[in-house]
Coordinates of C-alpha atoms and ligand atoms in Angstrom, one line a residue:
M1 CA 0.0 0.0 0.0
R2 CA 1.2 3.5 -0.9
K3 CA 1.0 6.4 1.5
T4 CA -1.7 8.7 0.2
L5 CA -1.6 12.3 1.3
I6 CA -5.0 14.1 1.4
L7 CA -4.7 17.8 1.0
K8 CA -7.8 20.0 1.6
V9 CA -7.7 23.2 -0.3
D10 CA -10.1 26.1 -1.0
C11 CA -11.6 25.7 -4.5
E12 CA -11.4 29.5 -5.2
N13 CA -8.2 30.3 -3.4
P14 CA -6.0 27.2 -3.2
D15 CA -3.1 27.2 -0.7
G16 CA 0.1 27.6 -2.8
E17 CA 2.2 25.4 -0.4
K18 CA -0.2 22.5 -0.8
I19 CA -0.3 22.9 -4.5
D20 CA 3.5 22.9 -4.6
L21 CA 3.6 19.6 -2.6
A22 CA 1.2 18.0 -5.2
A23 CA 3.1 19.4 -8.1
E24 CA 6.3 18.0 -6.7
A25 CA 4.7 14.5 -6.7
I26 CA 3.7 15.1 -10.4
R27 CA 7.3 16.1 -11.3
R28 CA 8.7 13.0 -9.5
G29 CA 6.5 10.8 -11.7
G30 CA 3.8 10.3 -9.1
L31 CA 0.0 10.2 -9.2
V32 CA -2.2 13.1 -8.0
A33 CA -6.0 13.1 -7.9
F34 CA -7.3 16.7 -8.3
P35 CA -10.7 18.4 -8.9
T36 CA -11.7 19.9 -12.3
E37 CA -15.1 21.5 -13.1
T38 CA -16.3 18.2 -14.6
V39 CA -15.2 15.3 -12.3
Y40 CA -12.0 14.5 -10.3
G41 CA -9.1 13.5 -12.4
L42 CA -6.2 11.2 -11.7
G43 CA -3.1 13.1 -12.9
A44 CA 0.4 12.2 -14.0
D45 CA 3.1 14.0 -16.1
A46 CA 1.7 13.5 -19.6
L47 CA 5.2 13.5 -21.1
N48 CA 6.5 10.8 -18.7
P49 CA 5.6 7.4 -20.1
K50 CA 6.4 5.6 -16.9
A51 CA 4.2 7.9 -14.8
V52 CA 1.3 7.5 -17.3
R53 CA 1.6 3.8 -17.3
E54 CA 1.0 3.9 -13.6
I55 CA -2.4 5.6 -14.2
Y56 CA -3.5 2.6 -16.3
A57 CA -2.2 0.2 -13.6
V58 CA -3.8 1.9 -10.6
K59 CA -7.2 2.4 -12.4
M60 CA -7.1 -1.0 -14.0
R61 CA -7.8 0.9 -17.2
P62 CA -7.7 -1.0 -20.5
P63 CA -4.4 0.0 -22.3
D64 CA -6.1 1.1 -25.5
N65 CA -8.3 3.7 -23.8
P66 CA -6.4 7.0 -24.3
I67 CA -6.1 9.7 -21.7
I68 CA -6.9 13.4 -22.0
V69 CA -4.0 15.9 -21.6
H70 CA -4.8 18.9 -19.4
I71 CA -3.1 22.2 -20.0
A72 CA -3.1 25.6 -18.3
V73 CA -1.9 27.8 -21.2
K74 CA -3.1 27.7 -24.8
D75 CA 0.5 27.7 -26.2
D76 CA 0.9 24.1 -25.0
V77 CA -1.5 23.0 -27.7
Y78 CA 1.1 23.9 -30.3
R79 CA 3.7 21.7 -28.6
L80 CA 1.4 18.7 -28.1
A81 CA -0.4 18.8 -31.5
E82 CA 1.3 18.5 -34.9
S83 CA -1.2 20.8 -36.6
V84 CA -4.0 23.1 -35.3
P85 CA -6.8 23.9 -37.7
R86 CA -8.1 27.4 -37.7
Y87 CA -11.5 26.5 -36.3
A88 CA -9.6 24.8 -33.3
E89 CA -8.4 28.2 -32.3
R90 CA -11.9 29.5 -32.5
L91 CA -13.2 26.7 -30.3
M92 CA -10.4 27.3 -27.8
D93 CA -11.3 31.0 -27.6
L94 CA -15.0 30.2 -27.1
F95 CA -14.9 27.2 -24.8
W96 CA -11.6 27.3 -22.9
P97 CA -11.1 27.0 -20.1
G98 CA -14.1 24.6 -20.0
P99 CA -15.5 21.1 -20.5
L100 CA -14.4 20.7 -24.2
T101 CA -11.7 18.3 -25.2
L102 CA -10.2 18.6 -28.6
V103 CA -8.7 15.6 -30.5
L104 CA -5.8 16.7 -32.8
K105 CA -2.9 15.0 -34.6
A106 CA -0.3 14.3 -31.9
S107 CA 3.2 15.8 -32.1
G108 CA 6.3 13.7 -31.4
I109 CA 6.6 14.8 -27.8
V110 CA 3.4 12.9 -26.7
P111 CA 4.2 9.4 -25.5
K112 CA 2.2 6.6 -27.2
V113 CA 1.1 5.4 -23.8
T114 CA -0.7 8.7 -23.3
T115 CA -2.6 8.4 -26.6
G116 CA -3.4 4.7 -26.1
G117 CA -1.3 4.0 -29.2
L118 CA -3.2 6.4 -31.4
D119 CA -1.6 9.1 -33.6
T120 CA -4.0 11.7 -32.1
V121 CA -3.9 13.5 -28.7
A122 CA -6.9 14.8 -26.7
I123 CA -6.3 18.1 -25.0
R124 CA -8.3 20.4 -22.8
M125 CA -8.0 23.4 -20.4
P126 CA -10.1 22.8 -17.3
K127 CA -12.0 25.7 -15.7
H128 CA -11.0 25.1 -12.1
K129 CA -8.5 27.2 -10.1
V130 CA -7.0 24.2 -8.3
A131 CA -6.5 22.2 -11.6
L132 CA -4.9 25.2 -13.3
A133 CA -2.7 26.0 -10.3
L134 CA -1.5 22.4 -10.2
I135 CA -0.7 22.2 -13.9
K136 CA 1.2 25.5 -13.8
A137 CA 3.2 24.5 -10.7
S138 CA 4.0 21.1 -12.2
E139 CA 5.4 22.8 -15.3
T140 CA 4.2 20.0 -17.5
P141 CA 0.9 19.0 -19.1
I142 CA -1.0 16.6 -16.9
A143 CA -2.6 13.4 -18.4
A144 CA -5.7 12.7 -16.4
P145 CA -8.6 10.3 -16.8
S146 CA -11.4 10.3 -14.2
A147 CA -10.1 9.3 -10.8
N148 CA -12.2 6.1 -10.3
L149 CA -11.5 2.4 -10.8
A150 CA -12.1 1.6 -14.5
G151 CA -15.8 0.9 -15.1
R152 CA -17.1 2.7 -11.9
P153 CA -19.1 5.9 -11.8
S154 CA -16.8 8.9 -12.0
P155 CA -15.9 10.8 -8.8
T156 CA -17.5 14.2 -8.2
V157 CA -16.2 14.5 -4.6
A158 CA -12.9 13.6 -3.0
E159 CA -14.6 10.9 -0.9
H160 CA -15.3 8.9 -4.1
V161 CA -11.6 9.1 -5.0
I162 CA -10.8 7.8 -1.5
Q163 CA -13.2 4.9 -1.9
D164 CA -11.6 3.8 -5.2
L165 CA -7.9 4.8 -5.0
Y166 CA -6.8 5.4 -1.4
G167 CA -3.5 3.7 -0.7
R168 CA -2.7 3.4 -4.5
I169 CA -1.8 7.0 -5.3
D170 CA 0.4 9.7 -3.9
V171 CA -1.9 12.7 -3.3
I172 CA -5.6 13.5 -3.3
I173 CA -6.5 17.2 -3.5
D174 CA -9.9 17.8 -1.9
A175 CA -11.6 21.0 -3.0
G176 CA -15.2 20.0 -2.5
P177 CA -17.8 18.9 -5.1
T178 CA -17.2 19.5 -8.8
S179 CA -19.6 21.9 -10.5
I180 CA -20.6 20.1 -13.7
G181 CA -20.6 16.5 -12.6
V182 CA -20.2 14.8 -16.0
E183 CA -17.0 14.6 -18.0
S184 CA -15.9 16.9 -20.9
T185 CA -17.2 16.6 -24.4
V186 CA -14.6 14.9 -26.6
L187 CA -14.6 16.5 -30.1
D188 CA -12.6 14.9 -32.9
L189 CA -11.1 17.7 -35.1
T190 CA -9.3 15.3 -37.4
S191 CA -12.6 14.4 -39.1
D192 CA -14.6 16.7 -41.3
P193 CA -17.1 17.9 -40.1
P194 CA -15.8 17.6 -36.5
Q195 CA -17.4 14.7 -34.6
I196 CA -18.4 14.4 -31.0
L197 CA -16.9 11.1 -29.7
R198 CA -18.3 11.6 -26.2
P199 CA -21.1 14.0 -25.3
G200 CA -20.3 16.0 -22.1
G201 CA -20.2 19.3 -20.4
A202 CA -20.0 21.4 -23.6
T203 CA -23.4 20.9 -25.4
Y204 CA -24.0 19.8 -29.0
E205 CA -26.2 22.9 -29.4
D206 CA -23.4 25.2 -28.4
L207 CA -20.9 23.4 -30.6
R208 CA -23.2 23.6 -33.6
K209 CA -23.6 27.3 -33.0
A210 CA -19.9 27.8 -33.0
L211 CA -19.0 25.4 -35.9
G212 CA -22.1 25.3 -38.1
K213 CA -21.9 21.6 -38.7
V214 CA -21.0 18.9 -36.1
D215 CA -21.5 15.2 -36.3
I216 CA -22.2 12.9 -33.3
H217 CA -20.5 9.5 -33.3
P218 CA -23.2 6.8 -33.4
S219 CA -21.8 5.1 -30.3
A220 CA -22.5 8.3 -28.4
L221 CA -26.2 8.0 -29.1
A222 CA -26.4 4.2 -29.0
K223 CA -29.0 2.3 -27.1
S224 CA -27.2 -1.0 -27.6
E225 CA -23.6 -2.1 -27.8
L226 CA -22.2 -1.1 -31.2
P227 CA -19.1 -2.7 -32.9
I228 CA -16.7 0.3 -32.6
E229 CA -13.7 0.9 -34.9
R230 CA -10.9 1.1 -32.4
A231 CA -9.2 4.0 -34.1
R232 CA -11.9 6.5 -33.6
S233 CA -13.6 6.3 -30.3
P234 CA -11.6 3.8 -28.2
G235 CA -13.1 4.7 -24.8
M236 CA -16.7 4.1 -26.0
K237 CA -16.3 0.3 -26.2
H238 CA -15.4 -0.3 -22.6
K239 CA -17.7 -0.8 -19.7
H240 CA -18.2 2.5 -18.0
Y241 CA -19.9 4.4 -15.2
A242 CA -21.5 1.3 -13.8
P243 CA -22.8 1.0 -10.2
K244 CA -22.4 -2.4 -8.5
A245 CA -26.1 -2.9 -8.7
E246 CA -27.8 -4.2 -11.8
M247 CA -29.6 -1.3 -13.6
I248 CA -32.6 -0.9 -15.9
L249 CA -33.1 2.4 -17.7
V250 CA -36.7 3.3 -18.7
E251 CA -36.8 6.0 -21.3
G252 CA -39.2 7.7 -23.7
D253 CA -42.5 9.4 -23.0
F254 CA -42.4 10.7 -19.4
S255 CA -46.1 10.1 -18.8
L256 CA -45.5 6.4 -19.5
I257 CA -42.2 6.0 -17.7
V258 CA -43.6 6.6 -14.3
G259 CA -46.2 3.9 -14.5
K260 CA -43.8 1.4 -15.9
I261 CA -41.3 2.1 -13.2
M262 CA -44.0 1.7 -10.5
E263 CA -44.9 -1.7 -12.0
L264 CA -41.3 -2.9 -12.3
A265 CA -40.3 -1.7 -8.8
E266 CA -43.3 -3.6 -7.3
H267 CA -42.5 -6.7 -9.3
Y268 CA -38.9 -6.9 -8.4
A269 CA -39.4 -6.0 -4.7
K270 CA -41.9 -8.9 -4.5
A271 CA -39.3 -11.1 -6.1
G272 CA -37.0 -10.3 -3.1
R273 CA -34.7 -7.7 -4.8
K274 CA -33.5 -4.6 -3.0
V275 CA -34.8 -2.1 -5.5
G276 CA -33.7 1.5 -5.9
V277 CA -35.5 4.1 -8.1
L278 CA -33.5 6.9 -9.7
A279 CA -36.3 9.5 -10.0
T280 CA -36.9 13.2 -10.4
D281 CA -38.7 15.7 -8.2
E282 CA -41.8 15.5 -10.4
S283 CA -42.1 11.7 -10.2
A284 CA -40.6 10.8 -6.9
P285 CA -43.9 11.1 -4.8
N286 CA -45.4 8.4 -7.1
Y287 CA -43.0 5.7 -6.1
K288 CA -43.8 3.8 -3.0
V289 CA -41.5 0.8 -3.2
G290 CA -37.7 0.7 -2.6
V291 CA -35.1 3.3 -2.1
I292 CA -36.2 6.4 -3.9
K293 CA -33.6 9.1 -4.9
S294 CA -34.2 12.2 -7.0
L295 CA -31.8 13.9 -9.4
G296 CA -33.8 17.1 -9.0
N297 CA -36.3 18.9 -11.2
R298 CA -36.6 17.4 -14.7
R299 CA -36.2 20.9 -16.2
D300 CA -32.9 21.5 -14.4
L301 CA -30.5 19.2 -16.3
S302 CA -27.4 20.9 -14.9
L303 CA -28.5 19.9 -11.4
A304 CA -29.3 16.3 -12.7
A305 CA -25.8 16.1 -14.2
K306 CA -24.2 17.3 -10.9
N307 CA -26.1 14.7 -8.9
L308 CA -25.8 11.7 -11.3
F309 CA -22.6 9.9 -10.3
K310 CA -23.0 10.7 -6.6
T311 CA -26.5 9.2 -6.6
L312 CA -25.4 6.0 -8.4
R313 CA -22.7 5.5 -5.7
E314 CA -25.2 6.1 -2.9
F315 CA -27.4 3.3 -4.2
D316 CA -24.4 1.0 -3.9
E317 CA -23.6 2.2 -0.4
E318 CA -27.2 1.4 0.7
G319 CA -26.9 -2.1 -0.7
V320 CA -29.4 -1.7 -3.5
D321 CA -29.1 -4.6 -6.0
L322 CA -31.4 -3.3 -8.7
I323 CA -31.6 0.3 -9.8
I324 CA -34.5 1.3 -12.0
A325 CA -33.8 4.7 -13.6
E326 CA -35.9 7.3 -15.3
G327 CA -34.7 8.6 -18.6
L328 CA -34.3 12.4 -19.0
P329 CA -34.8 14.7 -22.1
Q330 CA -31.9 14.4 -24.5
E331 CA -31.3 18.1 -25.0
G332 CA -28.4 20.3 -23.7
L333 CA -26.6 18.4 -20.9
G334 CA -29.3 15.7 -21.2
L335 CA -27.4 14.2 -24.1
A336 CA -24.4 13.5 -21.8
I337 CA -26.7 12.3 -19.0
M338 CA -28.5 9.8 -21.2
N339 CA -25.2 8.6 -22.6
R340 CA -23.9 7.9 -19.1
L341 CA -27.2 6.3 -17.9
R342 CA -27.4 4.0 -20.9
R343 CA -23.9 2.8 -20.4
A344 CA -24.2 2.6 -16.6
A345 CA -27.2 0.3 -17.3
G346 CA -25.1 -1.8 -19.7
Y347 CA -27.7 -1.0 -22.3
N348 CA -30.4 -2.7 -20.3
I349 CA -33.0 -0.3 -21.7
I350 CA -36.8 -0.2 -22.0
T351 CA -38.1 2.5 -24.4
L352 CA -41.7 3.6 -24.2
G353 CA -43.9 5.7 -26.5
Ligands
AMP1 P1 -11.9 9.6 -19.1 O1 -11.0 10.7 -18.9 O2 -11.6 8.4 -18.3 O3 -13.3 10.0 -18.8 O4 -11.9 9.1 -20.6 C1 -11.2 9.9 -21.6 C2 -12.1 9.8 -22.9 O5 -11.4 10.6 -23.9 C3 -12.2 8.4 -23.4 O6 -13.6 8.3 -23.9 C4 -11.2 8.3 -24.5 O7 -11.5 7.4 -25.5 C5 -11.3 9.8 -25.1 N1 -10.0 10.1 -25.7 C6 -8.8 10.4 -25.2 N2 -7.9 10.6 -26.1 C7 -8.4 10.4 -27.3 C8 -8.0 10.4 -28.6 N3 -6.7 10.7 -28.9 N4 -8.8 10.1 -29.6 C9 -10.1 9.8 -29.3 N5 -10.6 9.7 -28.1 C10 -9.8 10.0 -27.1
MG2 MG1 -13.5 7.8 -17.0

């Protein structure tokens, strides 16, 4: 077991000495979990292949699932990418710092282990004072996937990182809950038109406004497992976001969803299952059976995104063995939420209406 140092810092005004301690660990080739505005990341020096290999080992992450490189100054894009199309600069101006990851042709300085063997690199600048301070103090770009064990729901508070990785990494920086709660949008700029490989914090609608035309990779919208060409969207083929409990997602017409979930909850509870219902404020009073948890008001998708992973982990903590989840509208952040719910359910989906 490794000694894990937990550093509590203020999210708006992080203590420079603590950031320096964490940055030293990064420079030495160590692993540091840190908050971003999306989820907590597990960081290592992106240019140190040995350090990045440790990320895969500790997370038990499949070796072909590449890692996003986090930067604090735009100039670093020109070192990490071989070429930067003009519209990439426009996107950086509009969306950075923020939850948009750009996939570009990688330069020679990016180790193959960071890109999962691909010739592209995924880069983003997080909108979080602690993350930016850590990257600057480390004086190197930081490769960071979500700071959870592979396959588990992503961490949105430091406690989740402690659950999954305590004793396996060097430092955990705790700056409270993350503000967005789902990961960044991954946008591939090596295809024309640009293509969303993973929906996330930057919405399709906003990207379309900025670019005119944007595609969405079919796997990002899929309701069942698709055969994925490895070269394009490697992360999409792996198990992801899953609670320990089995999960059924009921999506479609809201007026039909509630009745169906009431029926399923009763059926499975009678069969002896410990049922959990992932509900919303509007529907929660209807459910009488099982552990009921609400993601918030159906119209407030940013609150639902913020609550999503935390709530999935809470069901596990309460020993629920079957989660029945309500689908949400697929607009705005709802696209990312539905992508995570479908995958968390292992595509165990009932569509109504
Ligand atoms: P994570 O940070 O664990 O949430 O996962 C990072 C996501 O970014 C995964 O879905 C990866 O497949 C994706 N990604 C990272 N680098 C690349 C790349 N070079 N090309 C395509 N997707 C990438
Ligand atoms: Mg992840």
